[in-house]
Coordinates of N, CA and C in Angstrom, one line a residue:
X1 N -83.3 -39.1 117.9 CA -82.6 -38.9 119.1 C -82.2 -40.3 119.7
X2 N -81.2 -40.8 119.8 CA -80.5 -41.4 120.3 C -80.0 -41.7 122.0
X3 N -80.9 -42.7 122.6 CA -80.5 -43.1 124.3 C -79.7 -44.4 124.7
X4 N -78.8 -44.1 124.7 CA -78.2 -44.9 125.3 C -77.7 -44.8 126.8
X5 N -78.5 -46.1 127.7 CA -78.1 -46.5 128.7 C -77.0 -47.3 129.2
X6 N -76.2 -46.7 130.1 CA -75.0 -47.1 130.4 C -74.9 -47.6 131.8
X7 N -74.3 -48.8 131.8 CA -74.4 -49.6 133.1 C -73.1 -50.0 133.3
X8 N -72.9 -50.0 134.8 CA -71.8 -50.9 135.4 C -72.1 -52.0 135.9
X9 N -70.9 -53.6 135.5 CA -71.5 -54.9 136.4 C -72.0 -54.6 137.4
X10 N -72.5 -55.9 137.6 CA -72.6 -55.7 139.4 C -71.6 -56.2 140.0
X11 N -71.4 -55.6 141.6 CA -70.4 -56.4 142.2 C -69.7 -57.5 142.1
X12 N -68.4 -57.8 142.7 CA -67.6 -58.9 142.4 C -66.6 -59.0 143.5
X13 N -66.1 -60.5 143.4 CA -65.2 -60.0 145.0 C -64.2 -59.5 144.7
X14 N -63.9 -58.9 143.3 CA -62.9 -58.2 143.3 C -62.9 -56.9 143.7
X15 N -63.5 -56.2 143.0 CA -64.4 -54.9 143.7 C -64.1 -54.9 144.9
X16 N -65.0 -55.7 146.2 CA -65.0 -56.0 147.2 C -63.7 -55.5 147.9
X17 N -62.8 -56.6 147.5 CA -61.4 -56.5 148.0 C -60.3 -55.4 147.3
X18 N -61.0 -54.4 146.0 CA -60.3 -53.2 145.5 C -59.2 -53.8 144.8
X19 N -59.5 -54.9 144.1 CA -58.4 -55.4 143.3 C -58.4 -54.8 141.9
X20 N -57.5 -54.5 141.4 CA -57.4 -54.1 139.9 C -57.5 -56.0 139.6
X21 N -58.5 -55.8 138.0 CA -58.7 -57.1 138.2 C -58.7 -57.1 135.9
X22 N -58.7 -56.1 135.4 CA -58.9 -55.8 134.1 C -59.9 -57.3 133.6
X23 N -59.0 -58.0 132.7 CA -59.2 -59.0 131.9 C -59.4 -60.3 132.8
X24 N -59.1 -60.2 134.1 CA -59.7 -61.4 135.0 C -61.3 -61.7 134.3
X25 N -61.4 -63.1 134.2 CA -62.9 -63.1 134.1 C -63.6 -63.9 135.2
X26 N -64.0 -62.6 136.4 CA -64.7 -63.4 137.3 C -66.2 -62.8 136.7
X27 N -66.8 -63.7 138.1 CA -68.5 -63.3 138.1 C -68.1 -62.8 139.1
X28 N -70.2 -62.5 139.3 CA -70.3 -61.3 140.1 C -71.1 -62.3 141.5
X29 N -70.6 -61.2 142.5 CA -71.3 -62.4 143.6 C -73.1 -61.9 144.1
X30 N -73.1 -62.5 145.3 CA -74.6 -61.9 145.8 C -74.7 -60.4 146.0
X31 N -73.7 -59.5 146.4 CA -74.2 -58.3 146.2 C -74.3 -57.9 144.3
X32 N -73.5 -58.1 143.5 CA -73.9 -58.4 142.3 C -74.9 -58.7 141.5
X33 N -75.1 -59.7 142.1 CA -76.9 -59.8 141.5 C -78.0 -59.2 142.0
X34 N -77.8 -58.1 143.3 CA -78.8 -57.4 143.4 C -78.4 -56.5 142.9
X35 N -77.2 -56.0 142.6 CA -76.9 -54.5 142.0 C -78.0 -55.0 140.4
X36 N -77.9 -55.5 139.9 CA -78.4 -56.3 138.6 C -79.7 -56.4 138.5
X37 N -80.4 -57.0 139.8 CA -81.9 -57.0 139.8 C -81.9 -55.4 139.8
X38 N -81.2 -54.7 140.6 CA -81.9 -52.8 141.2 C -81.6 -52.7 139.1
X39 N -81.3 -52.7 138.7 CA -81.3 -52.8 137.0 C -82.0 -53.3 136.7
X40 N -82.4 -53.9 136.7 CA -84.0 -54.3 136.0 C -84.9 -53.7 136.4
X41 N -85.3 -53.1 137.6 CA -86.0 -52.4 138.2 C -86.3 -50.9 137.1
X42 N -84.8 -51.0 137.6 CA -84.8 -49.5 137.0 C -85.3 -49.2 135.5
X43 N -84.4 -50.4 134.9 CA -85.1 -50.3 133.5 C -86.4 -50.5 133.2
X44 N -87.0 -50.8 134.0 CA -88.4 -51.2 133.2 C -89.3 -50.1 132.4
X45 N -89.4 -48.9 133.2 CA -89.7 -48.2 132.2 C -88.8 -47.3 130.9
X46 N -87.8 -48.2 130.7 CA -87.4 -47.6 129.8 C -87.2 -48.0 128.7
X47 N -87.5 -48.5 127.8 CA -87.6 -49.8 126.5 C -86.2 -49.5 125.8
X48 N -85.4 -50.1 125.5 CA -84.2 -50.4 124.5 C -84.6 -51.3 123.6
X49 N -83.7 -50.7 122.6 CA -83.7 -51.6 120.8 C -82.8 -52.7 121.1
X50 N -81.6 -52.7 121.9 CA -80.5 -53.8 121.8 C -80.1 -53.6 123.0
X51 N -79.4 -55.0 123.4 CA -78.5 -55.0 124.9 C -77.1 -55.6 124.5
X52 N -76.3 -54.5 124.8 CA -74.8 -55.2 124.7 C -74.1 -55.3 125.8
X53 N -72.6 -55.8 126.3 CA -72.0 -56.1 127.0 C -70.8 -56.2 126.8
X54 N -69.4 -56.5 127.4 CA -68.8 -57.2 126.9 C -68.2 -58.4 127.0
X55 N -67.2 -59.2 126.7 CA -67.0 -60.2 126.5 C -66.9 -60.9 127.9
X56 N -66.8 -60.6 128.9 CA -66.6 -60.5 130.4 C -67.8 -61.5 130.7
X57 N -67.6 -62.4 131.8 CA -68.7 -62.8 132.3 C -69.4 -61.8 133.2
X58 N -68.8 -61.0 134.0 CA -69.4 -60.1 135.4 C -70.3 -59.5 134.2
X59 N -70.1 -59.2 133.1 CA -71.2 -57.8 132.2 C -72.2 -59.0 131.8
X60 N -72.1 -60.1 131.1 CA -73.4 -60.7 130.6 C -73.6 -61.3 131.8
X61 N -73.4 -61.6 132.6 CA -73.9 -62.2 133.6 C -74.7 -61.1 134.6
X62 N -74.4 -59.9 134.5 CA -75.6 -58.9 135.0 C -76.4 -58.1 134.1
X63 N -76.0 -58.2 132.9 CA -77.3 -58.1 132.0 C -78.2 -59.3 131.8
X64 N -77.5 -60.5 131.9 CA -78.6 -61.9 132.2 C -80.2 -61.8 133.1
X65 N -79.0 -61.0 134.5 CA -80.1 -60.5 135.3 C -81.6 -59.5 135.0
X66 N -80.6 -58.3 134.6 CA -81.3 -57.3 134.3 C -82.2 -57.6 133.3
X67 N -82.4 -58.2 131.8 CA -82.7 -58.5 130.9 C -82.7 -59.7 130.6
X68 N -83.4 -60.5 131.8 CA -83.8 -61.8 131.6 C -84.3 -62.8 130.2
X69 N -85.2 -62.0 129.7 CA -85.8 -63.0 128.4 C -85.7 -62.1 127.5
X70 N -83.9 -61.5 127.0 CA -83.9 -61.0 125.8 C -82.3 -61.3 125.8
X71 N -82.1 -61.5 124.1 CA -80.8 -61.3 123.5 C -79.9 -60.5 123.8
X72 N -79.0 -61.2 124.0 CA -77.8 -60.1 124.7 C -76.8 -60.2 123.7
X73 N -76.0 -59.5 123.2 CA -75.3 -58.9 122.2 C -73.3 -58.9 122.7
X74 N -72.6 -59.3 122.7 CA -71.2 -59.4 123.3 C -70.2 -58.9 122.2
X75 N -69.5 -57.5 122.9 CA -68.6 -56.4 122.2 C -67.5 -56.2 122.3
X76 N -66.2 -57.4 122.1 CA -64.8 -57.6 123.1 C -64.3 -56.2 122.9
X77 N -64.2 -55.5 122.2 CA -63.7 -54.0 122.1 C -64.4 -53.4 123.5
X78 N -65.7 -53.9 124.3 CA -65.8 -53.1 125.5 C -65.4 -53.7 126.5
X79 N -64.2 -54.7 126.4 CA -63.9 -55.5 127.8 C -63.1 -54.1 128.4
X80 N -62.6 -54.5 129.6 CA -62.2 -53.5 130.5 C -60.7 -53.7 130.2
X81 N -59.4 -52.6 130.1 CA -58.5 -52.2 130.0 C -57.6 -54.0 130.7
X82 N -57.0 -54.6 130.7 CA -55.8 -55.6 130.9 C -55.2 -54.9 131.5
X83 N -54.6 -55.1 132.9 CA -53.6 -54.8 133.9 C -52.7 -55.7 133.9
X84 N -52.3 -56.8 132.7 CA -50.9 -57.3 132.8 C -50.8 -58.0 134.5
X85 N -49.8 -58.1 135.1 CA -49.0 -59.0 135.9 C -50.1 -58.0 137.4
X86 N -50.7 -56.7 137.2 CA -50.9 -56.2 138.3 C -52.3 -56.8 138.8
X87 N -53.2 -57.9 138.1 CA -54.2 -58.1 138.3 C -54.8 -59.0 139.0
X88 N -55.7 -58.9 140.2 CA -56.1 -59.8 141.2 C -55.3 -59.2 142.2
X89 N -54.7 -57.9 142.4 CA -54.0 -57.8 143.3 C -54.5 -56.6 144.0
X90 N -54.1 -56.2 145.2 CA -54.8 -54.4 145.5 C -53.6 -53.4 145.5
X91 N -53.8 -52.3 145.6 CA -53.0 -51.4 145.8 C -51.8 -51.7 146.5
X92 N -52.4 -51.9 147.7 CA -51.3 -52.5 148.6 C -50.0 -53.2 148.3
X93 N -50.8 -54.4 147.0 CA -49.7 -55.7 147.0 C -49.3 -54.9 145.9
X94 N -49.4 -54.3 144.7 CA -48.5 -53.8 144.0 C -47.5 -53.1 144.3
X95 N -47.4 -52.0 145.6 CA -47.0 -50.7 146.0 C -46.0 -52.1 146.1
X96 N -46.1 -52.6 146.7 CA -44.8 -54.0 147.7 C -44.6 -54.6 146.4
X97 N -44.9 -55.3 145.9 CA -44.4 -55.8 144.3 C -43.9 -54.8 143.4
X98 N -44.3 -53.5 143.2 CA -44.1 -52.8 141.9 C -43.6 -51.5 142.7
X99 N -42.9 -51.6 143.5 CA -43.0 -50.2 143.7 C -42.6 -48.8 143.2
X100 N -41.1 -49.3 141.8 CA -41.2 -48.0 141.0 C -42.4 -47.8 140.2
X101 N -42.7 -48.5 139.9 CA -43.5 -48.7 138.6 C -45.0 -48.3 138.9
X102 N -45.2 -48.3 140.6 CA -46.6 -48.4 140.9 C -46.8 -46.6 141.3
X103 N -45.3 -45.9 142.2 CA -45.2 -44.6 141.8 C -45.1 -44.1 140.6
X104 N -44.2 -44.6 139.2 CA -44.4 -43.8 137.6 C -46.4 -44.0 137.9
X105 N -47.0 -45.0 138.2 CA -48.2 -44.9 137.2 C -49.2 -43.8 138.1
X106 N -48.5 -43.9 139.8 CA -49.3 -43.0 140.2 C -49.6 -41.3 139.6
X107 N -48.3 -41.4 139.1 CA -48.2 -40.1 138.8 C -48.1 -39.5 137.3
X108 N -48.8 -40.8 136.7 CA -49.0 -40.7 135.4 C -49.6 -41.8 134.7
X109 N -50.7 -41.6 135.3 CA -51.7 -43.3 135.1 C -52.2 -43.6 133.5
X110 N -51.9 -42.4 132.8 CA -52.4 -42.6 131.4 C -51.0 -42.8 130.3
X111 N -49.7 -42.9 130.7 CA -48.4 -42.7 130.2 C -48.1 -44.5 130.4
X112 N -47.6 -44.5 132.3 CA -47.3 -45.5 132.2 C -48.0 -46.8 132.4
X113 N -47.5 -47.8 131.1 CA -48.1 -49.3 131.7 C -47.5 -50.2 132.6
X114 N -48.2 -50.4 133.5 CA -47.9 -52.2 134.2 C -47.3 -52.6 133.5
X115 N -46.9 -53.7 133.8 CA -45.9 -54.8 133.3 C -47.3 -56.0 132.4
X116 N -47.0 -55.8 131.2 CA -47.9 -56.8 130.4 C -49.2 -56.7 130.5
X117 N -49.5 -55.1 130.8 CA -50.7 -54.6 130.7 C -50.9 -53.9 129.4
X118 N -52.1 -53.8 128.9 CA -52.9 -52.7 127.7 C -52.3 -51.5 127.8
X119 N -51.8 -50.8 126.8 CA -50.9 -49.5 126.7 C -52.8 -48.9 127.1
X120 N -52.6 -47.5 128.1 CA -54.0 -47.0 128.1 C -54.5 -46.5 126.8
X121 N -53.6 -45.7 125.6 CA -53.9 -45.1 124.3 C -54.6 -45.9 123.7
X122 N -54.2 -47.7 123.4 CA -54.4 -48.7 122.7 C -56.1 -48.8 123.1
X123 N -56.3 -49.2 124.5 CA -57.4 -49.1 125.2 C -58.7 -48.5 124.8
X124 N -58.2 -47.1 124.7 CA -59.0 -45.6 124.4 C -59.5 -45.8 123.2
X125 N -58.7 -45.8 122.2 CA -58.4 -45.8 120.9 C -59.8 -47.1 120.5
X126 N -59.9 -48.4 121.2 CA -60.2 -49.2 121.3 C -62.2 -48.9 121.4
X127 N -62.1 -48.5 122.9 CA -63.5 -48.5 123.2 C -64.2 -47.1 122.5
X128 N -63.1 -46.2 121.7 CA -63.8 -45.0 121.0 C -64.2 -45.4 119.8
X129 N -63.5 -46.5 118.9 CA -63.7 -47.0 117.6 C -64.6 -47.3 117.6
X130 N -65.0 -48.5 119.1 CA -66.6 -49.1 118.8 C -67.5 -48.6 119.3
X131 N -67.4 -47.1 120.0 CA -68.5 -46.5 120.7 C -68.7 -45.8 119.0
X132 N -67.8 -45.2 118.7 CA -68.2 -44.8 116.7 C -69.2 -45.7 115.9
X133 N -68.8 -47.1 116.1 CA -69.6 -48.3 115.4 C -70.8 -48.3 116.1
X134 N -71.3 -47.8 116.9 CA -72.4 -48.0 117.5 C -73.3 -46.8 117.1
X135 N -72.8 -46.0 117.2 CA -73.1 -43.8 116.4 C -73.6 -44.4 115.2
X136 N -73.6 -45.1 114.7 CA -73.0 -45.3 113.1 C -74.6 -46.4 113.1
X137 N -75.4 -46.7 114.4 CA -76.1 -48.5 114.4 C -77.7 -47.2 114.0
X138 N -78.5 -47.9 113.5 CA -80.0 -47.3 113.6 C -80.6 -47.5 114.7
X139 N -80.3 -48.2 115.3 CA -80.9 -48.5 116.3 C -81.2 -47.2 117.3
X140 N -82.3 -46.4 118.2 CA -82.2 -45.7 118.9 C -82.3 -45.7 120.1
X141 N -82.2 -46.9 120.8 CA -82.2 -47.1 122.4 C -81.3 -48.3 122.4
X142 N -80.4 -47.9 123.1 CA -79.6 -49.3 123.7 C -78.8 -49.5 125.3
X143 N -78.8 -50.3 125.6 CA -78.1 -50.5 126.7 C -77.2 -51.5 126.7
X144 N -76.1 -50.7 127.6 CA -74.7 -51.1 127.2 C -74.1 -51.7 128.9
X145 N -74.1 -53.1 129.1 CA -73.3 -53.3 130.6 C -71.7 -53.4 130.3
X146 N -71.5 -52.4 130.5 CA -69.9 -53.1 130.6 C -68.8 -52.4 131.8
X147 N -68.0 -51.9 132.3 CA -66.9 -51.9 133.0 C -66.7 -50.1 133.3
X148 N -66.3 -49.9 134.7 CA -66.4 -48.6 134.6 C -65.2 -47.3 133.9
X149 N -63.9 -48.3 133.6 CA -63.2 -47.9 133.1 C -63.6 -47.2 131.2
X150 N -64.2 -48.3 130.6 CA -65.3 -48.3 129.3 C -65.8 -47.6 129.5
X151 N -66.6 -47.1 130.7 CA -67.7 -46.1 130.8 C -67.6 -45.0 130.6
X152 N -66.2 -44.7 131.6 CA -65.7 -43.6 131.6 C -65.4 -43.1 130.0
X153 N -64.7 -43.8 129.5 CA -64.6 -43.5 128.4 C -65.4 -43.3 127.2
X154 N -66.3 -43.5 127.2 CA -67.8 -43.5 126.5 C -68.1 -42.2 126.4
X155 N -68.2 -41.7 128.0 CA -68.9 -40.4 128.6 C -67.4 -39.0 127.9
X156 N -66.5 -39.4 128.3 CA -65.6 -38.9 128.0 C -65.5 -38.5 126.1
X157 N -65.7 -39.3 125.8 CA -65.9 -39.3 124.0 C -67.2 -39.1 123.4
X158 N -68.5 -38.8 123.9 CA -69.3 -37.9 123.6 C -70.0 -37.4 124.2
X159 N -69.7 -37.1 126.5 CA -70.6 -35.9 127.2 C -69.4 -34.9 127.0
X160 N -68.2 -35.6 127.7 CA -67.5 -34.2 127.5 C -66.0 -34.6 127.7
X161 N -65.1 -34.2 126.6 CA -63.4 -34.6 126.7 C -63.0 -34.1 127.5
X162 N -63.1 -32.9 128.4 CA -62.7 -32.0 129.3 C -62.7 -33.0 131.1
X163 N -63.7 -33.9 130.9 CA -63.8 -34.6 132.1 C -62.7 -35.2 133.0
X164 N -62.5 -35.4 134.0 CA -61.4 -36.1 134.6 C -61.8 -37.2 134.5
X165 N -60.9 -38.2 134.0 CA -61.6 -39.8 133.9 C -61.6 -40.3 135.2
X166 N -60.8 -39.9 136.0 CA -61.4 -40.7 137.7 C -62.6 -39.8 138.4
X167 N -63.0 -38.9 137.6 CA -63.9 -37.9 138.6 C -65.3 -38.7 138.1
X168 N -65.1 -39.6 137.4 CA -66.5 -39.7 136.3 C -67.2 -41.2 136.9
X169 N -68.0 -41.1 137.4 CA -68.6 -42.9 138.1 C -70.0 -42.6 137.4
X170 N -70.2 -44.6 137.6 CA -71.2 -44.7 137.0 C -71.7 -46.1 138.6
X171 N -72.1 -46.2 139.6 CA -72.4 -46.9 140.7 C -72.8 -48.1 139.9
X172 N -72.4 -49.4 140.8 CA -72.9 -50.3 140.7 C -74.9 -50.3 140.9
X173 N -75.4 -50.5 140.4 CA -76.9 -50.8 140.3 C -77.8 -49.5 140.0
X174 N -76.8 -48.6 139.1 CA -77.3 -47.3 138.7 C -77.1 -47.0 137.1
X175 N -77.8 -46.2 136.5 CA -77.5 -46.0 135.2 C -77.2 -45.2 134.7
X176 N -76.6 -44.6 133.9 CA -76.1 -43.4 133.2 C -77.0 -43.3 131.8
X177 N -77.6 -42.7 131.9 CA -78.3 -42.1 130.5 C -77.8 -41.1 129.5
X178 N -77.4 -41.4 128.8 CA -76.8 -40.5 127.6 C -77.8 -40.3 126.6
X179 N -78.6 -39.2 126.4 CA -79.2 -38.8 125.6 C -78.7 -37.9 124.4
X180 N -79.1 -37.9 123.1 CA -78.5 -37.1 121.8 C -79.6 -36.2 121.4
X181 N -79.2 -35.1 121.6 CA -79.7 -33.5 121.2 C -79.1 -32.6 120.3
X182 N -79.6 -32.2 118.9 CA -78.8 -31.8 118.6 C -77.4 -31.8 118.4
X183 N -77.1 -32.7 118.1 CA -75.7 -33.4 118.0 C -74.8 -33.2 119.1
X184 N -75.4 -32.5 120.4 CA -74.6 -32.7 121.5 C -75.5 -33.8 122.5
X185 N -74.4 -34.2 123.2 CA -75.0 -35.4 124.2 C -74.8 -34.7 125.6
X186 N -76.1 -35.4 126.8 CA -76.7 -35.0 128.1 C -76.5 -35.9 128.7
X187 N -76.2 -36.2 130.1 CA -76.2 -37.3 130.6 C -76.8 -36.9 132.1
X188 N -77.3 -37.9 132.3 CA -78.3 -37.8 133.9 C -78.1 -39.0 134.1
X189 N -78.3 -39.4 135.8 CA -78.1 -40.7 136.8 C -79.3 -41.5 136.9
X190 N -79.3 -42.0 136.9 CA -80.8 -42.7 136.7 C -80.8 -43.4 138.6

């Protein structure tokens, strides 16, 4: 049986200020690293074989936290989706910068791309290949920090395809537990 725990960074001032921020590589600030410590908390009774992330500083730098005096593992296939020209910016300044382009995506956020952003298919296509490569690891406990978009898509590719990918959160300083039963997967909030 197969557990894998699923985590989002911790806070960042991007977050903060609701910027789409994709392939930005910031860190995470002081609310951040407590989202990170409440993660190590959490984890402790729960032992994992491996800790991955991705290539992002906000994800190893809050599994740093969380999993202080162990190996951390870095997976660029789980970085977060690239928003092209839209990134570091909020809603706001796009709507005023982009504004056909920011109505097509409202109303079709998986069709159309930003301007020199990650096609979302390419993306998908992307974090489902290596969520496969990981199905595929012996390992039976892992924890995974990476991005809530990633996440979504995780949950979406083996709790359930039927999900709405914006209905699906994973909170900063909280965990998503994906457990494997009978070749179907469960997931509970930690």
């Amino acid at each position: 049986m197969k557990k894998w725990y699923l985590m989002r960074h911790g806070q960042t001032d991007y977050n903060r200020r609701r910027c789409f921020y994709g392939s930005h590589d910031v860190s995470i600030n002081e609310q951040g690293q407590k989202d990170a410590k409440q993660l190590q908390l959490l984890m402790q009774e729960y032992p994992v074989d491996v800790i991955y992330t991705s290539c992002l500083k906000r994800t190893q730098e809050t599994a740093q936290l969380a999993y202080p005096d162990r190996q951390i593992q870095s997976i660029g296939d789980f970085d977060e989706r690239g928003f092209g020209q839209w990134e570091g910016l909020t809603a706001d300044e796009i709507q005023a910068a982009f504004p056909e382009v920011w109505q097509a995506w409202l109303g079709a956020p998986f069709e159309v791309t930003p301007p020199e952003a990650e096609v979302f298919s390419d993306f998908q296509a992307r974090v489902w290949t290596a969520t496969d490569c990981l199905l595929d690891s012996a390992d039976e406990s892992m924890a995974l920090v990476a991005h809530l978009g990633v996440l979504r898509l995780i949950y979406q590719h083996l709790v359930d395809g039927e999900a709405v990918f914006w209905n699906i959160d994973v909170p900063q300083g909280r965990v998503l537990l994906l457990e494997e039963r009978d070749q179907t997967w469960q997931a509970t909030l930690l």
